[in-house]
Coordinates of C-alpha atoms and ligand atoms in Angstrom, one line a residue:
X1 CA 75.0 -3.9 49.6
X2 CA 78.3 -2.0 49.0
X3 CA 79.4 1.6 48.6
X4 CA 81.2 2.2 45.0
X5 CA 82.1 5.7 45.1
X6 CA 82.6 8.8 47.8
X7 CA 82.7 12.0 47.5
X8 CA 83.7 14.7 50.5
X9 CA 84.1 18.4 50.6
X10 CA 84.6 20.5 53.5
X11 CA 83.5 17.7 55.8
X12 CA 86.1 17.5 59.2
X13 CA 89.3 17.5 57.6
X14 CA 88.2 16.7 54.1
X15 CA 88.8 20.7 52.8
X16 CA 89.1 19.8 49.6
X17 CA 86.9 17.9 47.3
X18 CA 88.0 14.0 47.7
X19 CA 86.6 11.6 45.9
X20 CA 87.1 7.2 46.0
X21 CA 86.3 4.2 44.4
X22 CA 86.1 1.4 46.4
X23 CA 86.8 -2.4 46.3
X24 CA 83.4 -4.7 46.5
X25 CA 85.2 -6.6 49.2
X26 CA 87.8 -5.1 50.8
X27 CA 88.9 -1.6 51.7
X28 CA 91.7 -0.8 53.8
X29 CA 92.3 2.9 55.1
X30 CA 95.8 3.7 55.2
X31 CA 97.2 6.2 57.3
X32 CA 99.1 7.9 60.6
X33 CA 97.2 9.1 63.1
X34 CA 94.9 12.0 62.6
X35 CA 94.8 11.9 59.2
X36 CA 91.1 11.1 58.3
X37 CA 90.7 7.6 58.7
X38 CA 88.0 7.7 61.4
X39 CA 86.8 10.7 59.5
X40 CA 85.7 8.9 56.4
X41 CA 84.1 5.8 58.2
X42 CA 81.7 8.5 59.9
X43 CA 80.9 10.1 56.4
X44 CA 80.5 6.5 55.3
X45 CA 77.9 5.9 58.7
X46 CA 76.8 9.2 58.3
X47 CA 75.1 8.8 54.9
X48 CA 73.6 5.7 55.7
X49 CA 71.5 7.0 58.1
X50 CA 71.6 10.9 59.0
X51 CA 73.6 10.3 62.1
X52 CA 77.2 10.7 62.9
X53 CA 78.1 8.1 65.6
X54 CA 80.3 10.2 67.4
X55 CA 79.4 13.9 66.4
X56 CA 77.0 15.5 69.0
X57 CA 75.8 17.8 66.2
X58 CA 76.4 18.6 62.5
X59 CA 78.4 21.4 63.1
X60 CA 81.2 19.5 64.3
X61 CA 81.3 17.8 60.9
X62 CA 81.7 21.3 59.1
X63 CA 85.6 21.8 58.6
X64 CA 86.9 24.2 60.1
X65 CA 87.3 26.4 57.5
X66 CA 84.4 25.8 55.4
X67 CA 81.4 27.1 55.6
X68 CA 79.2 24.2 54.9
X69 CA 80.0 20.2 53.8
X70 CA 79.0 17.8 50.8
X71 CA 78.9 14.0 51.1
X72 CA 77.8 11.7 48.6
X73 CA 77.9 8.1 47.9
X74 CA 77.2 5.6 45.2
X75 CA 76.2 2.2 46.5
X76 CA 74.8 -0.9 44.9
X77 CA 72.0 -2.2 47.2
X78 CA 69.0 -4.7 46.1
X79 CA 70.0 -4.9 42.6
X80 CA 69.7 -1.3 41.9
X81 CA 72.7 1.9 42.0
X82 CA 71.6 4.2 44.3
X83 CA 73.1 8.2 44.6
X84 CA 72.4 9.6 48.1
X85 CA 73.7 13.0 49.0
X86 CA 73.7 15.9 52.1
X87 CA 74.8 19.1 52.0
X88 CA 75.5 20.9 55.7
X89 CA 75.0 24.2 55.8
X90 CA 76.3 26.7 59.2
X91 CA 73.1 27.9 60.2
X92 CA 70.7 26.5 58.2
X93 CA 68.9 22.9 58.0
X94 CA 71.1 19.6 56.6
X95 CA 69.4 18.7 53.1
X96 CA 69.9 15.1 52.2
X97 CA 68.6 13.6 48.6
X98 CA 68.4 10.0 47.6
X99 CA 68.5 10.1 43.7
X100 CA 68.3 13.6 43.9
X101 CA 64.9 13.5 45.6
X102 CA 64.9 15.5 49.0
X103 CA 64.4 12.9 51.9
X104 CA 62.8 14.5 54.8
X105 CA 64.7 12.4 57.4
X106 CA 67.6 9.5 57.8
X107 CA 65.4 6.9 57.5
X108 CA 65.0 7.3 54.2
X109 CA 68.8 6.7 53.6
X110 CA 68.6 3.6 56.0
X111 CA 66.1 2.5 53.5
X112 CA 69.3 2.3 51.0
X113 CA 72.0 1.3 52.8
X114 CA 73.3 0.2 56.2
X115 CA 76.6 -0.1 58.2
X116 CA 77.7 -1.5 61.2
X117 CA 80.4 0.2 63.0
X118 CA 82.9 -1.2 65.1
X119 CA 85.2 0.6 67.3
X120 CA 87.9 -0.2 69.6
X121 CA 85.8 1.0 72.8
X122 CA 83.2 -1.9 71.9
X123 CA 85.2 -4.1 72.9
X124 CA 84.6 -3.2 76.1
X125 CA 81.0 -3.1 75.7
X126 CA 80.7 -5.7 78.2
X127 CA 82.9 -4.0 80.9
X128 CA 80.8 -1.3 80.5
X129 CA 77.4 0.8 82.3
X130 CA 73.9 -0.3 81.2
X131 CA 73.9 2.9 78.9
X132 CA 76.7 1.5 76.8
X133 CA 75.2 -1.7 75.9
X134 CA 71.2 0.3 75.2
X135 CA 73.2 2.7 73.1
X136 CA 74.2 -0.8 71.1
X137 CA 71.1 -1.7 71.0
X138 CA 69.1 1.1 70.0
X139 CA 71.9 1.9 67.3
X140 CA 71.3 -1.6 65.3
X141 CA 67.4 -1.5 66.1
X142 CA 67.0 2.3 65.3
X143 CA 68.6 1.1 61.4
X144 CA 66.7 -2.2 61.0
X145 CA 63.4 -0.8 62.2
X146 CA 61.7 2.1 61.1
X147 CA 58.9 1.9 64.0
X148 CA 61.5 1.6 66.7
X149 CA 63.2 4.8 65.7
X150 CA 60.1 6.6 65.6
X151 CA 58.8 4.8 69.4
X152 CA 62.4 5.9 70.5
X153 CA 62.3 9.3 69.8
X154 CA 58.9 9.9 70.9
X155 CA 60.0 8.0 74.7
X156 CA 62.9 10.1 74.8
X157 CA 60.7 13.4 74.3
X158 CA 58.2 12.4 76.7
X159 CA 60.8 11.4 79.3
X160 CA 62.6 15.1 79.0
X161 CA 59.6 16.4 79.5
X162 CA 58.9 14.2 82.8
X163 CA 62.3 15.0 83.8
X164 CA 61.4 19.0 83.4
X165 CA 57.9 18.7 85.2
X166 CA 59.4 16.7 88.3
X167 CA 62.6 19.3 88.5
X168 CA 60.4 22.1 88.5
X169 CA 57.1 20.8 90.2
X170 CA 58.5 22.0 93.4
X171 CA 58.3 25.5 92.9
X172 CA 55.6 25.2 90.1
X173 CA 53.2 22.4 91.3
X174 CA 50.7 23.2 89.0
X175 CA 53.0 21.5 86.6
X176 CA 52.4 17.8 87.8
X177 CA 48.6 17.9 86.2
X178 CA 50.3 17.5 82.8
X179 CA 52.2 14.7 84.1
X180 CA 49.9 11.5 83.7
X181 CA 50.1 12.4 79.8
X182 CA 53.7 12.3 79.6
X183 CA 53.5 9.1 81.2
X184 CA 50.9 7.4 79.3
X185 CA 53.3 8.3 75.9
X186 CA 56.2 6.8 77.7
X187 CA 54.2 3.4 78.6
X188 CA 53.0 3.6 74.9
X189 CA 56.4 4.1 73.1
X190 CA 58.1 2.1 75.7
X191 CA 55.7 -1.2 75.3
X192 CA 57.3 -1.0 71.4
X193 CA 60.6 -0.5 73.0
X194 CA 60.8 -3.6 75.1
X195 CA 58.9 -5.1 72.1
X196 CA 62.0 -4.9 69.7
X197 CA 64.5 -5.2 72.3
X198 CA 63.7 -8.4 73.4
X199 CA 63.0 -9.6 69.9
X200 CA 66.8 -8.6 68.5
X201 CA 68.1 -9.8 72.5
X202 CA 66.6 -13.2 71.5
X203 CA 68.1 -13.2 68.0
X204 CA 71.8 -12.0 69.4
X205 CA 71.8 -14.2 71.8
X206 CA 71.7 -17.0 69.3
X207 CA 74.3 -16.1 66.7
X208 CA 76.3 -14.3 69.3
X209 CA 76.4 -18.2 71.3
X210 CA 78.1 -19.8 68.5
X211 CA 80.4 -17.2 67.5
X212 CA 81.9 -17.2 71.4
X213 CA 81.6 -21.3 71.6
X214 CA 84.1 -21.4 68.3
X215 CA 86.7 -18.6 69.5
X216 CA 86.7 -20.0 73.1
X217 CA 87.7 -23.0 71.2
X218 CA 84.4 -25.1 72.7
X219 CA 84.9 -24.1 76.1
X220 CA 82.9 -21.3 77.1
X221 CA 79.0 -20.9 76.6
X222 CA 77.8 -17.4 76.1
X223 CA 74.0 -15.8 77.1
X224 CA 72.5 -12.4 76.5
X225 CA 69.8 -12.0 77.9
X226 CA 67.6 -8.4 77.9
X227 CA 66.4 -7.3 81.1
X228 CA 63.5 -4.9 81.6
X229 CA 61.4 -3.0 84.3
X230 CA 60.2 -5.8 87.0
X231 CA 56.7 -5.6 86.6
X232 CA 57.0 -6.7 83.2
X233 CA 56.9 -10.5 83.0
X234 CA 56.9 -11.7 79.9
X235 CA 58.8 -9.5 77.7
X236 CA 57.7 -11.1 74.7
X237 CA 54.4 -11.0 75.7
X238 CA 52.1 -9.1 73.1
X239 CA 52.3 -5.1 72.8
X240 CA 48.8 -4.3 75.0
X241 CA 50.3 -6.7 77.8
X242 CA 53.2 -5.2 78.0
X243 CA 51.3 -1.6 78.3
X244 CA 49.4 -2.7 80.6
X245 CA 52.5 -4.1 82.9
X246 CA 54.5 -0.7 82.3
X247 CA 51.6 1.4 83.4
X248 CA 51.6 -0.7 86.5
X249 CA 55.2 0.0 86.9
X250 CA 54.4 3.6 86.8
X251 CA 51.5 3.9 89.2
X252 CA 54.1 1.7 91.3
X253 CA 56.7 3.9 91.1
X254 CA 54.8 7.8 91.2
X255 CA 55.1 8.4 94.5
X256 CA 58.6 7.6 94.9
X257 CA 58.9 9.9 91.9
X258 CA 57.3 13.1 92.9
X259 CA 58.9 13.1 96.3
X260 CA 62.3 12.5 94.6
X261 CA 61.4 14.6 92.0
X262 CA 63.3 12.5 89.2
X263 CA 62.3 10.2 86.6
X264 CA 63.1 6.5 88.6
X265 CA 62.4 3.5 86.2
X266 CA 60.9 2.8 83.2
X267 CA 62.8 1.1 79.7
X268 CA 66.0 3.9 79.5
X269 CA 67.4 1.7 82.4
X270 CA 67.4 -1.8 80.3
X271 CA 70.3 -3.6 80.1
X272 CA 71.8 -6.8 78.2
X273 CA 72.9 -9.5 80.9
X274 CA 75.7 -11.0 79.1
X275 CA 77.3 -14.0 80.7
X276 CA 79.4 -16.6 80.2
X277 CA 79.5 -20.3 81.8
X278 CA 76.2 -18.9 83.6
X279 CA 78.9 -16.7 85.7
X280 CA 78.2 -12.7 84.6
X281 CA 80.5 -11.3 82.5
X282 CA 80.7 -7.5 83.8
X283 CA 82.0 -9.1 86.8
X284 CA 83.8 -12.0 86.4
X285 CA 85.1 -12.6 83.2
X286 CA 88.5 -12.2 82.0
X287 CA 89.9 -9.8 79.9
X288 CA 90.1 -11.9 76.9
X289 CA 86.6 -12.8 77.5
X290 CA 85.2 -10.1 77.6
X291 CA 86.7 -9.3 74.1
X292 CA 85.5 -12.2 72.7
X293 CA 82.2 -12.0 74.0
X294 CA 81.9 -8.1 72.6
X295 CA 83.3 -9.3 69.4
X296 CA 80.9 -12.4 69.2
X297 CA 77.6 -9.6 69.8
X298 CA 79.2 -7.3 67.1
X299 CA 79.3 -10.1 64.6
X300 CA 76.0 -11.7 65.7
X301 CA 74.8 -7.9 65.2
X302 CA 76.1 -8.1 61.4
X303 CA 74.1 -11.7 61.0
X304 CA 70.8 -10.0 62.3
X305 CA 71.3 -7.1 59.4
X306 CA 71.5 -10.1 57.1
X307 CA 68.8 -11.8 57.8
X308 CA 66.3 -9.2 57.9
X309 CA 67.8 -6.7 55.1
X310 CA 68.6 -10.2 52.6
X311 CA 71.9 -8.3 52.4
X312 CA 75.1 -8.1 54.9
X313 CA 75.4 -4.9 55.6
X314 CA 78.8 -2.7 54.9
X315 CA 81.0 -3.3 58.1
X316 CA 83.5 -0.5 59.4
X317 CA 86.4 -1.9 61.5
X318 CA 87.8 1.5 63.1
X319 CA 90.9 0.5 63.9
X320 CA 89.6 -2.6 65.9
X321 CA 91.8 -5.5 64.3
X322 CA 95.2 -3.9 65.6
X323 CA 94.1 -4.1 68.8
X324 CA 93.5 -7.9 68.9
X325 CA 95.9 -10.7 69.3
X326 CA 96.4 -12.7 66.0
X327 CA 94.0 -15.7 67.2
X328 CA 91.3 -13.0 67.4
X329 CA 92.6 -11.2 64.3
X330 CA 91.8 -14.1 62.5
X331 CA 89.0 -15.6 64.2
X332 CA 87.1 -12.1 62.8
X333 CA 88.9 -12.4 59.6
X334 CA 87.4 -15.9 58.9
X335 CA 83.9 -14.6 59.5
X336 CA 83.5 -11.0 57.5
X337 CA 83.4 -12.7 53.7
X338 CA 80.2 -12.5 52.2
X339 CA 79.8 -8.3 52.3
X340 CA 82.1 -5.3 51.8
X341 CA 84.2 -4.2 54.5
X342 CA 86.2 -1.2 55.1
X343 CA 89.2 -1.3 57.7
X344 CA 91.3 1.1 58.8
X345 CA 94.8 1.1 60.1
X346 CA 98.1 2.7 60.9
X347 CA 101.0 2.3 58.2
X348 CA 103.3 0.6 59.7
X349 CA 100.9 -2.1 60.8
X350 CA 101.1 -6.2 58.6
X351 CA 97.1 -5.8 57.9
X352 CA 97.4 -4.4 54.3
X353 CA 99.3 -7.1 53.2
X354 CA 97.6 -10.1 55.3
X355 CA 94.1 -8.4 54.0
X356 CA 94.1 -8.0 49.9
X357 CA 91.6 -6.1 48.6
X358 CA 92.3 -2.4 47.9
X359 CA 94.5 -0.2 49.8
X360 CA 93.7 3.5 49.8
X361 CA 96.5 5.9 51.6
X362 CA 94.8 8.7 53.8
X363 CA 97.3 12.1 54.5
X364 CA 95.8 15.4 56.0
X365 CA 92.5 14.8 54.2
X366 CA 93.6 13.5 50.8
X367 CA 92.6 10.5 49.8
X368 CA 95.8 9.1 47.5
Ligands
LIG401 P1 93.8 8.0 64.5 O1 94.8 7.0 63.8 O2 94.5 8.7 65.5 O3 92.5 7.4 64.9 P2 92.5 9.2 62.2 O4 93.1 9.2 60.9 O5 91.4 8.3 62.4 O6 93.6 9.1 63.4 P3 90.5 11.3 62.4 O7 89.7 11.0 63.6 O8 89.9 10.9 61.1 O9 92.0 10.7 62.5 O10 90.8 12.9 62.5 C1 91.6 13.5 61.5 C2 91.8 15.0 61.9 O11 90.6 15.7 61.6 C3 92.1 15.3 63.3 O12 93.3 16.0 63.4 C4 91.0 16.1 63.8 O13 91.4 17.1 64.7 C5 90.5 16.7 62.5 N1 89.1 17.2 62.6 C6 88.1 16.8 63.3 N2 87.0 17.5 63.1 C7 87.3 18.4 62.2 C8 86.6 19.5 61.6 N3 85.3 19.7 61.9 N4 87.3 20.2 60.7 C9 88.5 20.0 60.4 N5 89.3 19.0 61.0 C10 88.7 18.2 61.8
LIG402 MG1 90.8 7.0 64.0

C-alpha cells in the first residue's frame, strides 16, 4: 500500500491548501523545527484510521484560524486507487468519505490503508509504565482487527461506568445493583481482549526475537511475553474459558472493590514482559538495549501488518532515525525496503542524502 497524493487545508498549521505527490518508496520531510513535519505524518495517520495519535480531540487539528479542516489522500492499496477524505467542522460532527461514499466510522478507512508510526518516545517503550506498552498494543490490534476495536471500546465504556458506580456507591448505594452488568460486559469484551493480545504477543515475540538477535550482533536473546489477570491460565485458551476465568477474577476481587471503591484488576492492567538474556528489561537492561529492543517490537509490529494485510503497511519515522547511532541507523535502514516510508528530519541533518528517494522541504505550513 502507499499514499500518492495529499491534500491539507486548514488542518494545524496547514492554512492554506497544500497538496503533495509522493515517492512509492521513499519520502523525506524536510524542515526546522515547528514547521509541519509531525503535522503531516498525523494527517497521514489520521486518514488511515480516524484517529490522530497525539490529538486528544479534533478540535486541536482545526488551525487556528480556520474554521474547519480538509484532508484527503490518494493511495494505491490491493491493486485498486483509492480517494478517502474528512472534513472537520467547529461544532459539528467530522465527515469522512472513502470514494466519496460517507463512512460512518475509522474502520472503514483502516479497511484502505494502514500506517505504523514511530516516534522518538517509543524508544523508550520499554523503560516505560504498563500503560505505554497496552497503548502499543491496542494501537496495532485496534488497525488489524476490526472485532478488537469494537471489544475495546465497549470494555472501556463499561469500565467508566464501574469506575462511576464505585465512586459514587457511597453516598448512592442503590447504585451497586447495576453493577454485576457492567461487569459481566467487561468479562465479555475483556475475554476478546486477552484473546488478541496474546495472539499478536505470540506473533511479536517471534519476529521481534530475530530482529534484536541480528542488531545485538548474536549476543542477546529477546522475549515478550503478555501477561494478564492471574486467574487466567492459559491465555490462549478458547474465548468461553477465558470468560469463565475473568469472571472468577471478578467475584475474586468484588469485595476488595466495593470497600475500596475503585475498579482493582481486570485486562486495562496487562502488560508486555519484555526481556532480554531471560534478565527483565524495564530493570536491567542497558540503554542501548532497551533501544534495540523497542526498535526490534516496532519493526516486528510492521511484519505482523504484512502478514495479515498481504501488504507492508506505510511506515512513519517521526524524527526517530536522528536519534540513533549510525549502527542502529542502519540496522533500520537495511530492514524498511519492501513498502513506502515517509521520514522526517531537520535540514541540516546527512539523512536526505544517505536516504534517496524524494525529498520534500516543509516551511510554516507549505509544502515546497
Ligand atoms: P519539530 O522538528 O520540532 O518536531 P515539526 O516540524 O514536526 O517540528 P509540528 O509538530 O508539525 O512541527 O508543528 C508545527 C507547528 O504547528 C507548531 O508551531 C505548532 O504550534 C503548530 N500547530 C499545532 N497545532 C496547530 C493548530 N491547530 N493550528 C495551527 N498551528 C498549529
Ligand atoms: Mg516534529
Amino acid at each position: 500500500m502507499r499514499l500518492d497524493r495529499l491534500e491539507l487545508e486548514g488542518f494545524r498549521n496547514y492554512a492554506v491548501c497544500q497538496r503533495a505527490d509522493f515517492d512509492p518508496r521513499c519520502n523525506v520531510i524536510c524542515g526546522e523545527n515547528a514547521q509541519g513535519k509531525t503535522n503531516l505524518l498525523e494527517a497521514v495517520v489520521y486518514l488511515s484510521c480516524g484517529r490522530s495519535p497525539r490529538a486528544r480531540t479534533d478540535r486541536e487539528l482545526i488551525g487556528f484560524h480556520s474554521t474547519g479542516a480538509r484532508l484527503e489522500a490518494g493511495i494505491f492499496s490491493r491493486d485498486r486507487d483509492f480517494q478517502i477524505r474528512a472534513e472537520l467542522r467547529q461544532g459539528q460532527r467530522r465527515r469522512l468519505w472513502v470514494n466519496q461514499v460517507p463512512a460512518k466510522t475509522g474502520a472503514a478507512l483502516s479497511a484502505v490503508y494502514s500506517t505504523v508510526l514511530f516516534r522518538p518516545e517509543d524508544l523508550f517503550l520499554i523503560r516505560e509504565g504498563a500503560a505505554a506498552r497496552r497503548r502499543f498494543l491496542d494501537n496495532a490490534l485496534c488497525q488489524l482487527r476490526p472485532r478488537y476495536a469494537a471489544a475495546l471500546s465497549g470494555y472501556t465504556r463499561a469500565q467508566e461506568q464501574k469506575i462511576r458506580i464505585l465512586r459514587d456507591s457511597e453516598e448512592r448505594p442503590g447504585l451497586l445493583e447495576t453493577l454485576p452488568e457492567f461487569n459481566e460486559q467487561m468479562i465479555r469484551h475483556g475475554a476478546v481482549l486477552i484473546h488478541y493480545r496474546y495472539q499478536f504477543a505470540r506473533r511479536l515475540e517471534e519476529y521481534a526475537a530475530l530482529h534484536h538477535r541480528e542488531c545485538s550482533g548474536g549476543r542477546e536473546t529477546l522475549t515478550a511475553a503478555y501477561q494478564t489477570v492471574s486467574t487466567v491460565e492459559d491465555p490462549g485458551a478458547d474465548l468461553s474459558v477465558l470468560t469463565d476465568w475473568l469472571r472468577r477474577h471478578m467475584e475474586e476481587h468484588q469485595t476488595a472493590e466495593r470497600t475500596s471503591r475503585l475498579c482493582l484488576s481486570g485486562p486495562h492492567k496487562d502488560d508486555l514482559l519484555v526481556s532480554i538474556n531471560g534478565r527483565e528489561a524495564k530493570q536491567y537492561a542497558s540503554q542501548g538495549q532497551t533501544r534495540t529492543a523497542a526498535l526490534a517490537l516496532k519493526l516486528a509490529e510492521r511484519e505482523i501488518y504484512k502478514n495479515v494485510l498481504g501488504e507492508y503497511p506505510i511506515l512513519l519515522l517521526d524524527d526517530v532515525l536522528s536519534e540513533l547511532d549510525p549502527r542502529r541507523q542502519e540496522f533500520v535502514l537495511n530492514r524498511i525496503a519492501g513498502g513506502q516510508v515517509f521520514i522526517t528530519c531537520c535540514e541540516e541533518d546527512r539523512l536526505p542524502s544517505l536516504l534517496g528517494g524524494k525529498v520534500l522541504y516543509v516551511e510554516d505550513g507549505v509544502i515546497g
